[in-house]
PDB file of C-alpha atoms and ligand atoms in Angstrom:
ATOM      1  CA  MET K  15    -144.335 169.276 -51.386  1.00 96.00           C
ATOM      2  CA  ILE K  16    -148.065 169.741 -51.920  1.00 96.00           C
ATOM      3  CA  ALA K  17    -147.559 171.414 -55.313  1.00 95.00           C
ATOM      4  CA  ALA K  18    -145.187 168.640 -56.322  1.00 96.00           C
ATOM      5  CA  GLY K  19    -147.888 166.038 -55.624  1.00 97.00           C
ATOM      6  CA  ARG K  20    -145.917 164.360 -52.833  1.00 97.00           C
ATOM      7  CA  VAL K  21    -148.752 164.660 -50.278  1.00 97.00           C
ATOM      8  CA  ARG K  22    -151.612 162.191 -50.081  1.00 97.00           C
ATOM      9  CA  VAL K  23    -154.715 162.808 -47.999  1.00 96.00           C
ATOM     10  CA  ASN K  24    -156.836 159.739 -47.254  1.00 94.00           C
ATOM     11  CA  GLY K  25    -154.934 157.948 -49.982  1.00 94.00           C
ATOM     12  CA  ALA K  26    -155.358 160.529 -52.770  1.00 96.00           C
ATOM     13  CA  VAL K  27    -152.893 163.170 -53.945  1.00 97.00           C
ATOM     14  CA  VAL K  28    -154.045 166.652 -52.925  1.00 96.00           C
ATOM     15  CA  ARG K  29    -152.483 169.700 -54.594  1.00 96.00           C
ATOM     16  CA  ASP K  30    -154.660 172.301 -52.889  1.00 94.00           C
ATOM     17  CA  GLY K  31    -152.740 173.946 -50.046  1.00 92.00           C
ATOM     18  CA  PHE K  32    -155.995 175.089 -48.446  1.00 94.00           C
ATOM     19  CA  TYR K  33    -157.408 171.582 -48.213  1.00 93.00           C
ATOM     20  CA  GLU K  34    -158.494 171.121 -44.598  1.00 90.00           C
ATOM     21  CA  VAL K  35    -157.353 168.117 -42.639  1.00 92.00           C
ATOM     22  CA  ASP K  36    -158.293 167.191 -39.085  1.00 90.00           C
ATOM     23  CA  ARG K  37    -157.386 164.396 -36.716  1.00 92.00           C
ATOM     24  CA  PHE K  38    -159.651 162.013 -38.639  1.00 94.00           C
ATOM     25  CA  THR K  39    -157.642 162.499 -41.830  1.00 94.00           C
ATOM     26  CA  SER K  40    -154.689 160.299 -42.761  1.00 96.00           C
ATOM     27  CA  VAL K  41    -151.763 162.143 -44.327  1.00 96.00           C
ATOM     28  CA  GLU K  42    -148.773 160.697 -46.197  1.00 97.00           C
ATOM     29  CA  VAL K  43    -145.708 162.410 -47.620  1.00 97.00           C
ATOM     30  CA  ASP K  44    -143.665 160.453 -50.176  1.00 97.00           C
ATOM     31  CA  GLY K  45    -145.581 157.350 -49.152  1.00 96.00           C
ATOM     32  CA  LYS K  46    -144.665 157.749 -45.456  1.00 97.00           C
ATOM     33  CA  THR K  47    -147.493 158.201 -42.969  1.00 97.00           C
ATOM     34  CA  VAL K  48    -147.214 161.464 -41.050  1.00 96.00           C
ATOM     35  CA  GLN K  49    -150.658 161.218 -39.457  1.00 96.00           C
ATOM     36  CA  VAL K  50    -152.821 158.155 -38.987  1.00 95.00           C
ATOM     37  CA  GLY K  51    -156.428 159.305 -39.295  1.00 94.00           C
ATOM     38  CA  ALA K  52    -158.406 158.565 -36.137  1.00 94.00           C
ATOM     39  CA  ASN K  53    -161.641 156.639 -36.558  1.00 95.00           C
ATOM     40  CA  ALA K  54    -164.590 159.028 -36.351  1.00 95.00           C
ATOM     41  CA  VAL K  55    -167.573 157.551 -34.535  1.00 97.00           C
ATOM     42  CA  TYR K  56    -171.210 158.611 -34.863  1.00 97.00           C
ATOM     43  CA  LEU K  57    -173.859 156.726 -32.908  1.00 97.00           C
ATOM     44  CA  MET K  58    -177.527 156.940 -32.059  1.00 97.00           C
ATOM     45  CA  VAL K  59    -178.987 155.453 -28.881  1.00 98.00           C
ATOM     46  CA  ASN K  60    -182.591 154.920 -27.912  1.00 98.00           C
ATOM     47  CA  LYS K  61    -182.360 156.135 -24.318  1.00 98.00           C
ATOM     48  CA  PRO K  62    -184.642 154.336 -21.886  1.00 98.00           C
ATOM     49  CA  ALA K  63    -186.216 156.211 -18.955  1.00 98.00           C
ATOM     50  CA  GLY K  64    -183.982 156.320 -15.875  1.00 98.00           C
ATOM     51  CA  ILE K  65    -180.691 156.480 -17.795  1.00 98.00           C
ATOM     52  CA  LEU K  66    -178.640 159.634 -17.403  1.00 98.00           C
ATOM     53  CA  SER K  67    -177.586 161.723 -20.434  1.00 97.00           C
ATOM     54  CA  ALA K  68    -173.941 161.811 -19.363  1.00 95.00           C
ATOM     55  CA  THR K  69    -170.769 159.875 -20.050  1.00 95.00           C
ATOM     56  CA  SER K  70    -170.139 158.758 -16.477  1.00 94.00           C
ATOM     57  CA  ASP K  71    -171.869 159.065 -13.130  1.00 95.00           C
ATOM     58  CA  LEU K  72    -171.397 157.602  -9.679  1.00 95.00           C
ATOM     59  CA  GLU K  73    -175.081 157.108  -8.988  1.00 96.00           C
ATOM     60  CA  TYR K  74    -176.921 156.409 -12.232  1.00 96.00           C
ATOM     61  CA  ARG K  75    -176.345 154.304 -15.310  1.00 97.00           C
ATOM     62  CA  THR K  76    -175.483 156.527 -18.257  1.00 98.00           C
ATOM     63  CA  VAL K  77    -176.056 156.475 -22.003  1.00 98.00           C
ATOM     64  CA  VAL K  78    -172.396 155.477 -22.461  1.00 98.00           C
ATOM     65  CA  ASP K  79    -172.922 152.497 -20.124  1.00 97.00           C
ATOM     66  CA  LEU K  80    -175.455 151.234 -22.686  1.00 97.00           C
ATOM     67  CA  LEU K  81    -172.756 150.938 -25.366  1.00 97.00           C
ATOM     68  CA  ASP K  82    -170.300 148.169 -26.044  1.00 96.00           C
ATOM     69  CA  HIS K  83    -168.440 150.092 -28.749  1.00 96.00           C
ATOM     70  CA  PRO K  84    -164.618 149.874 -28.511  1.00 96.00           C
ATOM     71  CA  GLN K  85    -164.272 153.693 -28.611  1.00 97.00           C
ATOM     72  CA  LYS K  86    -167.105 154.444 -26.219  1.00 97.00           C
ATOM     73  CA  GLU K  87    -164.822 156.222 -23.733  1.00 96.00           C
ATOM     74  CA  GLU K  88    -163.958 158.873 -26.375  1.00 96.00           C
ATOM     75  CA  LEU K  89    -167.527 159.903 -27.043  1.00 98.00           C
ATOM     76  CA  HIS K  90    -169.493 162.951 -25.996  1.00 98.00           C
ATOM     77  CA  LEU K  91    -173.219 163.611 -26.204  1.00 98.00           C
ATOM     78  CA  VAL K  92    -174.799 165.868 -28.801  1.00 97.00           C
ATOM     79  CA  GLY K  93    -177.435 167.410 -26.518  1.00 93.00           C
ATOM     80  CA  ARG K  94    -179.084 165.799 -23.545  1.00 95.00           C
ATOM     81  CA  LEU K  95    -182.421 164.483 -22.401  1.00 97.00           C
ATOM     82  CA  ASP K  96    -183.782 164.564 -18.865  1.00 97.00           C
ATOM     83  CA  ARG K  97    -183.322 161.316 -16.969  1.00 97.00           C
ATOM     84  CA  ALA K  98    -187.023 160.472 -17.180  1.00 97.00           C
ATOM     85  CA  SER K  99    -187.225 161.298 -20.904  1.00 98.00           C
ATOM     86  CA  THR K 100    -186.757 158.642 -23.568  1.00 98.00           C
ATOM     87  CA  GLY K 101    -185.619 158.516 -27.171  1.00 98.00           C
ATOM     88  CA  LEU K 102    -182.919 159.707 -29.492  1.00 98.00           C
ATOM     89  CA  VAL K 103    -179.493 160.684 -28.184  1.00 98.00           C
ATOM     90  CA  LEU K 104    -176.562 161.171 -30.571  1.00 98.00           C
ATOM     91  CA  LEU K 105    -172.956 160.533 -29.545  1.00 98.00           C
ATOM     92  CA  THR K 106    -169.689 161.195 -31.343  1.00 98.00           C
ATOM     93  CA  ASN K 107    -165.966 161.780 -30.909  1.00 97.00           C
ATOM     94  CA  ASP K 108    -166.087 164.438 -33.655  1.00 95.00           C
ATOM     95  CA  GLY K 109    -166.369 167.834 -31.975  1.00 94.00           C
ATOM     96  CA  ARG K 110    -166.868 169.650 -35.262  1.00 92.00           C
ATOM     97  CA  TRP K 111    -169.961 167.601 -36.055  1.00 94.00           C
ATOM     98  CA  SER K 112    -171.531 168.063 -32.622  1.00 96.00           C
ATOM     99  CA  LYS K 113    -170.773 171.801 -32.645  1.00 94.00           C
ATOM    100  CA  LEU K 114    -172.473 172.235 -35.994  1.00 92.00           C
ATOM    101  CA  LEU K 115    -175.502 170.263 -34.830  1.00 93.00           C
ATOM    102  CA  MET K 116    -175.820 172.274 -31.629  1.00 92.00           C
ATOM    103  CA  HIS K 117    -175.018 175.672 -33.134  1.00 91.00           C
ATOM    104  CA  PRO K 118    -177.868 178.049 -32.200  1.00 86.00           C
ATOM    105  CA  GLU K 119    -177.898 179.642 -35.649  1.00 88.00           C
ATOM    106  CA  ARG K 120    -178.311 176.350 -37.455  1.00 90.00           C
ATOM    107  CA  ASN K 121    -181.795 175.903 -36.008  1.00 91.00           C
ATOM    108  CA  VAL K 122    -181.655 172.108 -36.234  1.00 94.00           C
ATOM    109  CA  PRO K 123    -185.215 170.871 -35.563  1.00 96.00           C
ATOM    110  CA  LYS K 124    -185.756 168.365 -32.747  1.00 97.00           C
ATOM    111  CA  VAL K 125    -189.047 166.502 -32.630  1.00 98.00           C
ATOM    112  CA  TYR K 126    -190.591 165.342 -29.339  1.00 98.00           C
ATOM    113  CA  GLU K 127    -193.670 163.266 -28.591  1.00 98.00           C
ATOM    114  CA  VAL K 128    -195.356 164.380 -25.421  1.00 98.00           C
ATOM    115  CA  GLU K 129    -198.088 163.042 -23.155  1.00 98.00           C
ATOM    116  CA  THR K 130    -199.584 165.329 -20.557  1.00 98.00           C
ATOM    117  CA  LYS K 131    -201.578 164.840 -17.356  1.00 98.00           C
ATOM    118  CA  GLU K 132    -204.040 167.662 -18.054  1.00 98.00           C
ATOM    119  CA  VAL K 133    -205.816 168.312 -21.364  1.00 98.00           C
ATOM    120  CA  ILE K 134    -203.741 170.562 -23.633  1.00 98.00           C
ATOM    121  CA  PRO K 135    -205.718 173.742 -24.351  1.00 98.00           C
ATOM    122  CA  ALA K 136    -206.186 174.679 -28.027  1.00 97.00           C
ATOM    123  CA  GLU K 137    -204.574 178.106 -27.387  1.00 97.00           C
ATOM    124  CA  ALA K 138    -201.310 176.301 -26.639  1.00 98.00           C
ATOM    125  CA  VAL K 139    -200.590 176.036 -30.381  1.00 98.00           C
ATOM    126  CA  GLU K 140    -200.544 179.800 -30.735  1.00 98.00           C
ATOM    127  CA  ALA K 141    -198.611 180.260 -27.464  1.00 98.00           C
ATOM    128  CA  PHE K 142    -195.876 177.821 -28.539  1.00 98.00           C
ATOM    129  CA  ALA K 143    -195.579 179.623 -31.882  1.00 98.00           C
ATOM    130  CA  ARG K 144    -195.302 183.018 -30.157  1.00 98.00           C
ATOM    131  CA  GLY K 145    -192.687 181.867 -27.640  1.00 98.00           C
ATOM    132  CA  PHE K 146    -192.497 182.110 -23.849  1.00 98.00           C
ATOM    133  CA  TYR K 147    -190.434 184.509 -21.825  1.00 98.00           C
ATOM    134  CA  PHE K 148    -188.156 182.588 -19.410  1.00 97.00           C
ATOM    135  CA  HIS K 149    -187.286 184.859 -16.541  1.00 96.00           C
ATOM    136  CA  THR K 150    -184.311 182.819 -15.250  1.00 95.00           C
ATOM    137  CA  GLU K 151    -182.429 183.047 -18.565  1.00 95.00           C
ATOM    138  CA  ASP K 152    -184.025 186.346 -19.676  1.00 97.00           C
ATOM    139  CA  ILE K 153    -184.881 184.943 -23.096  1.00 96.00           C
ATOM    140  CA  THR K 154    -187.980 184.363 -25.177  1.00 97.00           C
ATOM    141  CA  THR K 155    -188.170 180.903 -26.701  1.00 97.00           C
ATOM    142  CA  LEU K 156    -188.040 180.704 -30.489  1.00 96.00           C
ATOM    143  CA  PRO K 157    -191.242 179.770 -32.324  1.00 97.00           C
ATOM    144  CA  ALA K 158    -192.029 176.105 -31.674  1.00 98.00           C
ATOM    145  CA  GLU K 159    -194.474 173.978 -33.595  1.00 98.00           C
ATOM    146  CA  LEU K 160    -197.122 172.234 -31.508  1.00 98.00           C
ATOM    147  CA  GLU K 161    -199.273 169.620 -33.215  1.00 98.00           C
ATOM    148  CA  LEU K 162    -202.165 168.319 -31.143  1.00 98.00           C
ATOM    149  CA  LEU K 163    -202.543 164.566 -31.589  1.00 98.00           C
ATOM    150  CA  GLY K 164    -205.178 164.010 -28.906  1.00 98.00           C
ATOM    151  CA  PRO K 165    -206.487 165.688 -25.735  1.00 98.00           C
ATOM    152  CA  ASN K 166    -203.309 164.753 -23.834  1.00 98.00           C
ATOM    153  CA  GLN K 167    -200.925 164.051 -26.702  1.00 98.00           C
ATOM    154  CA  ALA K 168    -198.848 166.285 -28.892  1.00 98.00           C
ATOM    155  CA  ARG K 169    -195.840 166.480 -31.151  1.00 98.00           C
ATOM    156  CA  VAL K 170    -193.500 169.428 -30.609  1.00 98.00           C
ATOM    157  CA  THR K 171    -190.724 170.674 -32.870  1.00 98.00           C
ATOM    158  CA  LEU K 172    -188.064 172.837 -31.249  1.00 97.00           C
ATOM    159  CA  VAL K 173    -185.047 174.480 -32.852  1.00 95.00           C
ATOM    160  CA  GLU K 174    -183.278 175.093 -29.539  1.00 94.00           C
ATOM    161  CA  GLY K 175    -182.780 173.237 -26.296  1.00 92.00           C
ATOM    162  CA  ARG K 176    -183.264 175.321 -23.178  1.00 93.00           C
ATOM    163  CA  TYR K 177    -183.185 173.753 -19.719  1.00 94.00           C
ATOM    164  CA  HIS K 178    -186.334 171.585 -19.277  1.00 96.00           C
ATOM    165  CA  GLN K 179    -187.779 173.588 -22.155  1.00 97.00           C
ATOM    166  CA  ILE K 180    -190.676 171.346 -23.089  1.00 98.00           C
ATOM    167  CA  LYS K 181    -191.782 170.763 -19.514  1.00 98.00           C
ATOM    168  CA  ARG K 182    -191.652 174.478 -18.811  1.00 98.00           C
ATOM    169  CA  MET K 183    -193.619 175.371 -21.946  1.00 98.00           C
ATOM    170  CA  PHE K 184    -196.395 172.894 -21.161  1.00 98.00           C
ATOM    171  CA  HIS K 185    -196.460 174.066 -17.563  1.00 98.00           C
ATOM    172  CA  ARG K 186    -197.183 177.592 -18.847  1.00 98.00           C
ATOM    173  CA  VAL K 187    -200.318 176.389 -20.631  1.00 98.00           C
ATOM    174  CA  GLY K 188    -201.487 174.431 -17.583  1.00 98.00           C
ATOM    175  CA  ALA K 189    -200.525 170.903 -18.631  1.00 98.00           C
ATOM    176  CA  GLN K 190    -197.896 168.844 -16.830  1.00 98.00           C
ATOM    177  CA  VAL K 191    -195.738 166.537 -18.910  1.00 98.00           C
ATOM    178  CA  ARG K 192    -196.323 162.867 -18.111  1.00 98.00           C
ATOM    179  CA  SER K 193    -193.869 161.469 -20.662  1.00 98.00           C
ATOM    180  CA  LEU K 194    -191.446 162.912 -23.159  1.00 98.00           C
ATOM    181  CA  HIS K 195    -189.830 161.085 -26.068  1.00 98.00           C
ATOM    182  CA  ARG K 196    -187.411 162.521 -28.634  1.00 98.00           C
ATOM    183  CA  ALA K 197    -188.100 161.075 -32.078  1.00 98.00           C
ATOM    184  CA  SER K 198    -185.539 162.970 -34.165  1.00 97.00           C
ATOM    185  CA  ILE K 199    -182.742 165.505 -34.377  1.00 96.00           C
ATOM    186  CA  GLY K 200    -182.450 167.042 -37.862  1.00 94.00           C
ATOM    187  CA  PRO K 201    -182.392 164.147 -40.347  1.00 93.00           C
ATOM    188  CA  TRP K 202    -181.528 161.557 -37.667  1.00 95.00           C
ATOM    189  CA  ARG K 203    -184.705 159.749 -36.672  1.00 95.00           C
ATOM    190  CA  LEU K 204    -185.077 156.788 -34.319  1.00 96.00           C
ATOM    191  CA  PRO K 205    -186.004 153.804 -36.478  1.00 95.00           C
ATOM    192  CA  GLU K 206    -189.228 151.941 -35.654  1.00 92.00           C
ATOM    193  CA  ASP K 207    -187.362 148.714 -34.982  1.00 93.00           C
ATOM    194  CA  MET K 208    -184.984 150.129 -32.389  1.00 96.00           C
ATOM    195  CA  ALA K 209    -185.826 149.055 -28.845  1.00 97.00           C
ATOM    196  CA  PRO K 210    -184.979 151.157 -25.766  1.00 97.00           C
ATOM    197  CA  GLY K 211    -181.342 150.552 -24.812  1.00 97.00           C
ATOM    198  CA  GLN K 212    -180.253 149.665 -28.360  1.00 97.00           C
ATOM    199  CA  TRP K 213    -177.687 151.650 -30.321  1.00 98.00           C
ATOM    200  CA  ARG K 214    -176.340 151.754 -33.864  1.00 96.00           C
ATOM    201  CA  GLU K 215    -173.805 153.595 -35.963  1.00 96.00           C
ATOM    202  CA  VAL K 216    -175.177 156.394 -38.138  1.00 95.00           C
ATOM    203  CA  SER K 217    -173.869 158.320 -41.089  1.00 92.00           C
ATOM    204  CA  PRO K 218    -172.791 161.857 -40.195  1.00 92.00           C
ATOM    205  CA  GLU K 219    -174.097 163.169 -43.523  1.00 87.00           C
ATOM    206  CA  TRP K 220    -176.778 165.827 -43.146  1.00 80.00           C
ATOM    207  CA  HIS K 221    -178.731 164.550 -46.121  1.00 71.00           C
ATOM    208  CA  GLN K 222    -178.953 160.982 -44.827  1.00 56.00           C
ATOM    209  CA  LEU K 223    -182.436 159.807 -43.891  1.00 48.00           C
ATOM    210  CA  GLU K 224    -183.048 156.283 -42.606  1.00 47.00           C
ATOM    211  CA  GLY K 225    -180.171 153.891 -41.955  1.00 47.00           C
ATOM    212  CA  GLY K 226    -179.574 151.475 -44.825  1.00 48.00           C
ATOM    213  CA  ASN K 227    -180.356 147.765 -44.721  1.00 47.00           C
ATOM    214  CA  ASP K 228    -176.813 146.976 -43.673  1.00 57.00           C
ATOM    215  CA  VAL K 229    -177.276 148.871 -40.410  1.00 64.00           C
ATOM    216  CA  VAL K 230    -177.946 146.616 -37.454  1.00 75.00           C
ATOM    217  CA  ASN K 231    -179.210 147.529 -34.033  1.00 77.00           C
ATOM    218  CA  ARG K 232    -176.781 146.632 -31.306  1.00 85.00           C
ATOM    219  CA  VAL K 233    -177.338 145.998 -27.679  1.00 85.00           C
ATOM    220  CA  ASN K 234    -174.760 145.804 -24.928  1.00 83.00           C
ATOM    221  CA  PRO K 235    -175.042 142.258 -23.500  1.00 80.00           C
ATOM    222  CA  ALA K 236    -174.107 143.683 -20.094  1.00 78.00           C
ATOM    223  CA  TYR K 237    -177.453 145.445 -20.064  1.00 74.00           C
ATOM    224  CA  THR K 238    -179.816 142.893 -21.512  1.00 64.00           C
TER     225      THR K 238
HETATM  226  N1  URA U 324    -187.328 169.384 -22.736  1.00 65.87           N
HETATM  227  C1  URA U 324    -187.487 168.869 -21.501  1.00 65.87           C
HETATM  228  O1  URA U 324    -188.175 169.415 -20.643  1.00 65.87           O
HETATM  229  N2  URA U 324    -186.852 167.693 -21.227  1.00 65.87           N
HETATM  230  C2  URA U 324    -186.097 167.010 -22.124  1.00 65.87           C
HETATM  231  O2  URA U 324    -185.571 165.942 -21.800  1.00 65.87           O
HETATM  232  C3  URA U 324    -185.942 167.584 -23.405  1.00 65.87           C
HETATM  233  C4  URA U 324    -186.558 168.761 -23.693  1.00 65.87           C
END
């Protein structure tokens, strides 16, 4: 049927038997739909402090509670932030996309802005680059970039996401984290005009940079 050109994928005839389809692909044979492609959803949220990085919780409001998207119940989080942390959280119903983003070997950089209680010592830059041994997990953290922005301010780029990693790394150099904000994950960066609690759809393309002009920030009226 494929060789005979009777199969259409997303509306176009496909003659390659190895062409990969998934549940987001629509497939027709002889003009009859055999699979309706599901709508793939990719969102970014600017998580406010106090909101849980989870889909549902009995005690706390969650990132999903911030959304008023019709498919919000299908979504899962691409990595989490501590409840007190703020900034970029990605959500999707496309498991392949989130797996790729989280895959340890892909080394997707995540950028955090940090404020500390104590002054950050200059040696911290070298220590972050060398990595820290975490006894509980028996691992040494991968080289992380620490940029000092002020005595108590820094930007950190991580390519992994261990439990409380940033807090633990700063603790090792004698500085407690006062606030932690995630600015970006790979090419997905929180836009300047996006207030805490707002969300918007994003393109899943890895080469995308900023959202286009047609992208609007949304806010769930239930939480305004
Ligand atoms: N590291 C932390 O300690 N907390 C976060 O929320 C993210 C990274």
